[in-house]
Amino acid sequence: QVQLVESGGGLVQAGGSLRLSCAVSGRTSSTYAMGWRRQAPGKEREVVAAINWSGGTTYYADSVKGRFTISRDNAKNTVYLQMNSLQPEDTDVYYCNVAIGIGSRWYDASGYWGQGTQVTVSS
């Protein structure tokens, strides 16, 4: 079993920054690829960013490239999402997840979810 606990969401003005954290605990947590997804009401959860177990490979959705950075500290069992230049369209609930996809779409399937953290960007 793996437990994920997100933190760091909040209200920020457009152009501002937030850093989300995801504390990971459970079985061999440092060997998992990890990701962040977001979900607006009535929409599917979309992949925002993902990172492999070593941190050497990352994936970003086109909508966040150049603005968001995913990283991990395996010694602390924590995954981060640094979000800069936030825009109102980034307003969503952000979820940390274990990425269990295979091959070229390793980031695109998820197992184990956190409870989510709300990010609200005002214009």
mmCIF file with all atom_site columns, C-alpha atoms in Angstrom:
data_model
loop_
_atom_site.group_PDB
_atom_site.id
_atom_site.type_symbol
_atom_site.label_atom_id
_atom_site.label_alt_id
_atom_site.label_comp_id
_atom_site.label_asym_id
_atom_site.label_entity_id
_atom_site.label_seq_id
_atom_site.pdbx_PDB_ins_code
_atom_site.Cartn_x
_atom_site.Cartn_y
_atom_site.Cartn_z
_atom_site.occupancy
_atom_site.B_iso_or_equiv
_atom_site.pdbx_formal_charge
_atom_site.auth_seq_id
_atom_site.auth_comp_id
_atom_site.auth_asym_id
_atom_site.auth_atom_id
_atom_site.pdbx_PDB_model_num
ATOM 1   C CA . GLN A 1 1   ? 0.000   0.000  0.000   1.00 0.00 ? 1   GLN A CA 1
ATOM 2   C CA . VAL A 1 2   ? 1.153   3.535  -0.786  1.00 0.00 ? 2   VAL A CA 1
ATOM 3   C CA . GLN A 1 3   ? -0.094  6.711  0.868   1.00 0.00 ? 3   GLN A CA 1
ATOM 4   C CA . LEU A 1 4   ? 0.151   10.141 -0.740  1.00 0.00 ? 4   LEU A CA 1
ATOM 5   C CA . VAL A 1 5   ? -0.486  13.434 1.049   1.00 0.00 ? 5   VAL A CA 1
ATOM 6   C CA . GLU A 1 6   ? -0.443  16.699 -0.906  1.00 0.00 ? 6   GLU A CA 1
ATOM 7   C CA . SER A 1 7   ? 0.099   20.159 0.513   1.00 0.00 ? 7   SER A CA 1
ATOM 8   C CA . GLY A 1 8   ? 0.924   23.661 -0.666  1.00 0.00 ? 8   GLY A CA 1
ATOM 9   C CA . GLY A 1 9   ? -2.200  24.668 -2.549  1.00 0.00 ? 9   GLY A CA 1
ATOM 10  C CA . GLY A 1 10  ? -3.896  27.996 -2.015  1.00 0.00 ? 10  GLY A CA 1
ATOM 11  C CA . LEU A 1 11  ? -5.012  31.264 -3.539  1.00 0.00 ? 11  LEU A CA 1
ATOM 12  C CA . VAL A 1 12  ? -2.567  33.302 -5.608  1.00 0.00 ? 12  VAL A CA 1
ATOM 13  C CA . GLN A 1 13  ? -2.813  36.182 -8.041  1.00 0.00 ? 13  GLN A CA 1
ATOM 14  C CA . ALA A 1 14  ? -2.105  35.708 -11.724 1.00 0.00 ? 14  ALA A CA 1
ATOM 15  C CA . GLY A 1 15  ? 1.634   35.726 -12.344 1.00 0.00 ? 15  GLY A CA 1
ATOM 16  C CA . GLY A 1 16  ? 2.371   34.340 -8.900  1.00 0.00 ? 16  GLY A CA 1
ATOM 17  C CA . SER A 1 17  ? 3.938   31.075 -7.791  1.00 0.00 ? 17  SER A CA 1
ATOM 18  C CA . LEU A 1 18  ? 3.113   28.109 -5.607  1.00 0.00 ? 18  LEU A CA 1
ATOM 19  C CA . ARG A 1 19  ? 5.000   24.971 -4.701  1.00 0.00 ? 19  ARG A CA 1
ATOM 20  C CA . LEU A 1 20  ? 3.049   21.784 -4.137  1.00 0.00 ? 20  LEU A CA 1
ATOM 21  C CA . SER A 1 21  ? 4.491   18.925 -2.112  1.00 0.00 ? 21  SER A CA 1
ATOM 22  C CA . CYS A 1 22  ? 3.501   15.274 -2.027  1.00 0.00 ? 22  CYS A CA 1
ATOM 23  C CA . ALA A 1 23  ? 4.687   13.148 0.884   1.00 0.00 ? 23  ALA A CA 1
ATOM 24  C CA . VAL A 1 24  ? 4.909   9.501  -0.127  1.00 0.00 ? 24  VAL A CA 1
ATOM 25  C CA . SER A 1 25  ? 4.912   6.595  2.291   1.00 0.00 ? 25  SER A CA 1
ATOM 26  C CA . GLY A 1 26  ? 4.482   2.870  1.997   1.00 0.00 ? 26  GLY A CA 1
ATOM 27  C CA . ARG A 1 27  ? 6.091   0.104  0.056   1.00 0.00 ? 27  ARG A CA 1
ATOM 28  C CA . THR A 1 28  ? 9.393   1.001  -1.685  1.00 0.00 ? 28  THR A CA 1
ATOM 29  C CA . SER A 1 29  ? 8.063   4.460  -2.421  1.00 0.00 ? 29  SER A CA 1
ATOM 30  C CA . SER A 1 30  ? 11.335  5.738  -3.857  1.00 0.00 ? 30  SER A CA 1
ATOM 31  C CA . THR A 1 31  ? 11.171  3.335  -6.808  1.00 0.00 ? 31  THR A CA 1
ATOM 32  C CA . TYR A 1 32  ? 7.918   4.672  -8.233  1.00 0.00 ? 32  TYR A CA 1
ATOM 33  C CA . ALA A 1 33  ? 7.495   7.090  -11.060 1.00 0.00 ? 33  ALA A CA 1
ATOM 34  C CA . MET A 1 34  ? 5.353   9.919  -9.751  1.00 0.00 ? 34  MET A CA 1
ATOM 35  C CA . GLY A 1 35  ? 3.105   12.497 -11.306 1.00 0.00 ? 35  GLY A CA 1
ATOM 36  C CA . TRP A 1 36  ? 0.742   15.372 -10.800 1.00 0.00 ? 36  TRP A CA 1
ATOM 37  C CA . ARG A 1 37  ? -2.664  15.618 -12.391 1.00 0.00 ? 37  ARG A CA 1
ATOM 38  C CA . ARG A 1 38  ? -5.320  18.274 -12.148 1.00 0.00 ? 38  ARG A CA 1
ATOM 39  C CA . GLN A 1 39  ? -9.054  18.252 -12.470 1.00 0.00 ? 39  GLN A CA 1
ATOM 40  C CA . ALA A 1 40  ? -11.640 20.946 -12.971 1.00 0.00 ? 40  ALA A CA 1
ATOM 41  C CA . PRO A 1 41  ? -15.314 20.275 -12.169 1.00 0.00 ? 41  PRO A CA 1
ATOM 42  C CA . GLY A 1 42  ? -16.922 18.142 -14.857 1.00 0.00 ? 42  GLY A CA 1
ATOM 43  C CA . LYS A 1 43  ? -13.637 17.349 -16.568 1.00 0.00 ? 43  LYS A CA 1
ATOM 44  C CA . GLU A 1 44  ? -11.269 14.407 -16.570 1.00 0.00 ? 44  GLU A CA 1
ATOM 45  C CA . ARG A 1 45  ? -8.058  14.510 -14.596 1.00 0.00 ? 45  ARG A CA 1
ATOM 46  C CA . GLU A 1 46  ? -5.305  15.581 -16.950 1.00 0.00 ? 46  GLU A CA 1
ATOM 47  C CA . VAL A 1 47  ? -1.629  14.883 -16.612 1.00 0.00 ? 47  VAL A CA 1
ATOM 48  C CA . VAL A 1 48  ? 0.318   17.982 -15.635 1.00 0.00 ? 48  VAL A CA 1
ATOM 49  C CA . ALA A 1 49  ? 3.795   16.572 -15.065 1.00 0.00 ? 49  ALA A CA 1
ATOM 50  C CA . ALA A 1 50  ? 5.550   13.318 -14.205 1.00 0.00 ? 50  ALA A CA 1
ATOM 51  C CA . ILE A 1 51  ? 8.990   12.206 -13.096 1.00 0.00 ? 51  ILE A CA 1
ATOM 52  C CA . ASN A 1 52  ? 10.661  8.814  -13.163 1.00 0.00 ? 52  ASN A CA 1
ATOM 53  C CA . TRP A 1 53  ? 12.076  7.145  -10.056 1.00 0.00 ? 53  TRP A CA 1
ATOM 54  C CA . SER A 1 54  ? 15.577  8.612  -10.424 1.00 0.00 ? 54  SER A CA 1
ATOM 55  C CA . GLY A 1 55  ? 14.437  12.082 -11.458 1.00 0.00 ? 55  GLY A CA 1
ATOM 56  C CA . GLY A 1 56  ? 16.306  11.773 -14.743 1.00 0.00 ? 56  GLY A CA 1
ATOM 57  C CA . THR A 1 57  ? 13.239  11.738 -16.968 1.00 0.00 ? 57  THR A CA 1
ATOM 58  C CA . THR A 1 58  ? 10.327  14.140 -16.825 1.00 0.00 ? 58  THR A CA 1
ATOM 59  C CA . TYR A 1 59  ? 7.160   14.805 -18.752 1.00 0.00 ? 59  TYR A CA 1
ATOM 60  C CA . TYR A 1 60  ? 5.150   18.034 -18.956 1.00 0.00 ? 60  TYR A CA 1
ATOM 61  C CA . ALA A 1 61  ? 1.843   18.862 -20.548 1.00 0.00 ? 61  ALA A CA 1
ATOM 62  C CA . ASP A 1 62  ? 2.215   21.463 -23.269 1.00 0.00 ? 62  ASP A CA 1
ATOM 63  C CA . SER A 1 63  ? 0.103   23.890 -21.270 1.00 0.00 ? 63  SER A CA 1
ATOM 64  C CA . VAL A 1 64  ? 2.629   24.049 -18.419 1.00 0.00 ? 64  VAL A CA 1
ATOM 65  C CA . LYS A 1 65  ? 5.982   23.661 -20.186 1.00 0.00 ? 65  LYS A CA 1
ATOM 66  C CA . GLY A 1 66  ? 8.379   26.395 -19.193 1.00 0.00 ? 66  GLY A CA 1
ATOM 67  C CA . ARG A 1 67  ? 6.256   27.383 -16.184 1.00 0.00 ? 67  ARG A CA 1
ATOM 68  C CA . PHE A 1 68  ? 6.047   24.265 -13.982 1.00 0.00 ? 68  PHE A CA 1
ATOM 69  C CA . THR A 1 69  ? 8.903   22.097 -12.715 1.00 0.00 ? 69  THR A CA 1
ATOM 70  C CA . ILE A 1 70  ? 8.521   18.657 -11.152 1.00 0.00 ? 70  ILE A CA 1
ATOM 71  C CA . SER A 1 71  ? 11.227  17.306 -8.874  1.00 0.00 ? 71  SER A CA 1
ATOM 72  C CA . ARG A 1 72  ? 11.680  14.701 -6.182  1.00 0.00 ? 72  ARG A CA 1
ATOM 73  C CA . ASP A 1 73  ? 13.788  14.099 -3.110  1.00 0.00 ? 73  ASP A CA 1
ATOM 74  C CA . ASN A 1 74  ? 13.911  10.344 -2.567  1.00 0.00 ? 74  ASN A CA 1
ATOM 75  C CA . ALA A 1 75  ? 15.688  10.754 0.745   1.00 0.00 ? 75  ALA A CA 1
ATOM 76  C CA . LYS A 1 76  ? 12.628  12.655 1.977   1.00 0.00 ? 76  LYS A CA 1
ATOM 77  C CA . ASN A 1 77  ? 10.105  10.587 0.007   1.00 0.00 ? 77  ASN A CA 1
ATOM 78  C CA . THR A 1 78  ? 8.660   13.803 -1.368  1.00 0.00 ? 78  THR A CA 1
ATOM 79  C CA . VAL A 1 79  ? 7.683   14.978 -4.824  1.00 0.00 ? 79  VAL A CA 1
ATOM 80  C CA . TYR A 1 80  ? 7.348   18.666 -5.646  1.00 0.00 ? 80  TYR A CA 1
ATOM 81  C CA . LEU A 1 81  ? 5.628   20.739 -8.291  1.00 0.00 ? 81  LEU A CA 1
ATOM 82  C CA . GLN A 1 82  ? 6.960   24.268 -8.586  1.00 0.00 ? 82  GLN A CA 1
ATOM 83  C CA . MET A 1 83  ? 4.393   26.382 -10.419 1.00 0.00 ? 83  MET A CA 1
ATOM 84  C CA . ASN A 1 84  ? 5.429   29.786 -11.731 1.00 0.00 ? 84  ASN A CA 1
ATOM 85  C CA . SER A 1 85  ? 3.625   32.372 -13.851 1.00 0.00 ? 85  SER A CA 1
ATOM 86  C CA . LEU A 1 86  ? 0.303   30.968 -12.736 1.00 0.00 ? 86  LEU A CA 1
ATOM 87  C CA . GLN A 1 87  ? -2.761  31.884 -14.748 1.00 0.00 ? 87  GLN A CA 1
ATOM 88  C CA . PRO A 1 88  ? -6.490  31.672 -13.947 1.00 0.00 ? 88  PRO A CA 1
ATOM 89  C CA . GLU A 1 89  ? -6.770  28.645 -16.246 1.00 0.00 ? 89  GLU A CA 1
ATOM 90  C CA . ASP A 1 90  ? -4.438  26.785 -13.873 1.00 0.00 ? 90  ASP A CA 1
ATOM 91  C CA . THR A 1 91  ? -7.195  26.850 -11.232 1.00 0.00 ? 91  THR A CA 1
ATOM 92  C CA . ASP A 1 92  ? -7.968  23.214 -10.397 1.00 0.00 ? 92  ASP A CA 1
ATOM 93  C CA . VAL A 1 93  ? -7.635  20.543 -7.771  1.00 0.00 ? 93  VAL A CA 1
ATOM 94  C CA . TYR A 1 94  ? -4.148  19.072 -8.087  1.00 0.00 ? 94  TYR A CA 1
ATOM 95  C CA . TYR A 1 95  ? -3.562  15.410 -7.320  1.00 0.00 ? 95  TYR A CA 1
ATOM 96  C CA . CYS A 1 96  ? -0.355  13.556 -6.690  1.00 0.00 ? 96  CYS A CA 1
ATOM 97  C CA . ASN A 1 97  ? -0.258  10.038 -8.103  1.00 0.00 ? 97  ASN A CA 1
ATOM 98  C CA . VAL A 1 98  ? 1.947   7.045  -8.734  1.00 0.00 ? 98  VAL A CA 1
ATOM 99  C CA . ALA A 1 99  ? 2.565   6.803  -12.490 1.00 0.00 ? 99  ALA A CA 1
ATOM 100 C CA . ILE A 1 100 ? 2.186   3.221  -13.689 1.00 0.00 ? 100 ILE A CA 1
ATOM 101 C CA . GLY A 1 101 ? 2.123   3.571  -17.449 1.00 0.00 ? 101 GLY A CA 1
ATOM 102 C CA . ILE A 1 102 ? 4.532   1.613  -19.623 1.00 0.00 ? 102 ILE A CA 1
ATOM 103 C CA . GLY A 1 103 ? 6.736   2.402  -22.573 1.00 0.00 ? 103 GLY A CA 1
ATOM 104 C CA . SER A 1 104 ? 6.527   5.799  -24.182 1.00 0.00 ? 104 SER A CA 1
ATOM 105 C CA . ARG A 1 105 ? 3.399   6.700  -22.230 1.00 0.00 ? 105 ARG A CA 1
ATOM 106 C CA . TRP A 1 106 ? 4.850   5.797  -18.830 1.00 0.00 ? 106 TRP A CA 1
ATOM 107 C CA . TYR A 1 107 ? 3.290   8.932  -17.354 1.00 0.00 ? 107 TYR A CA 1
ATOM 108 C CA . ASP A 1 108 ? -0.242  8.327  -18.598 1.00 0.00 ? 108 ASP A CA 1
ATOM 109 C CA . ALA A 1 109 ? -1.691  5.764  -16.203 1.00 0.00 ? 109 ALA A CA 1
ATOM 110 C CA . SER A 1 110 ? -2.116  6.226  -12.500 1.00 0.00 ? 110 SER A CA 1
ATOM 111 C CA . GLY A 1 111 ? -2.368  4.102  -9.417  1.00 0.00 ? 111 GLY A CA 1
ATOM 112 C CA . TYR A 1 112 ? -2.664  5.421  -5.878  1.00 0.00 ? 112 TYR A CA 1
ATOM 113 C CA . TRP A 1 113 ? -3.931  8.947  -5.465  1.00 0.00 ? 113 TRP A CA 1
ATOM 114 C CA . GLY A 1 114 ? -3.663  11.614 -2.840  1.00 0.00 ? 114 GLY A CA 1
ATOM 115 C CA . GLN A 1 115 ? -6.666  13.547 -1.605  1.00 0.00 ? 115 GLN A CA 1
ATOM 116 C CA . GLY A 1 116 ? -5.900  16.587 -3.765  1.00 0.00 ? 116 GLY A CA 1
ATOM 117 C CA . THR A 1 117 ? -5.060  20.187 -3.018  1.00 0.00 ? 117 THR A CA 1
ATOM 118 C CA . GLN A 1 118 ? -6.938  23.196 -4.381  1.00 0.00 ? 118 GLN A CA 1
ATOM 119 C CA . VAL A 1 119 ? -5.066  25.785 -6.419  1.00 0.00 ? 119 VAL A CA 1
ATOM 120 C CA . THR A 1 120 ? -6.964  28.971 -7.209  1.00 0.00 ? 120 THR A CA 1
ATOM 121 C CA . VAL A 1 121 ? -5.486  31.719 -9.377  1.00 0.00 ? 121 VAL A CA 1
ATOM 122 C CA . SER A 1 122 ? -7.260  35.058 -9.397  1.00 0.00 ? 122 SER A CA 1
ATOM 123 C CA . SER A 1 123 ? -7.077  37.463 -12.323 1.00 0.00 ? 123 SER A CA 1
#
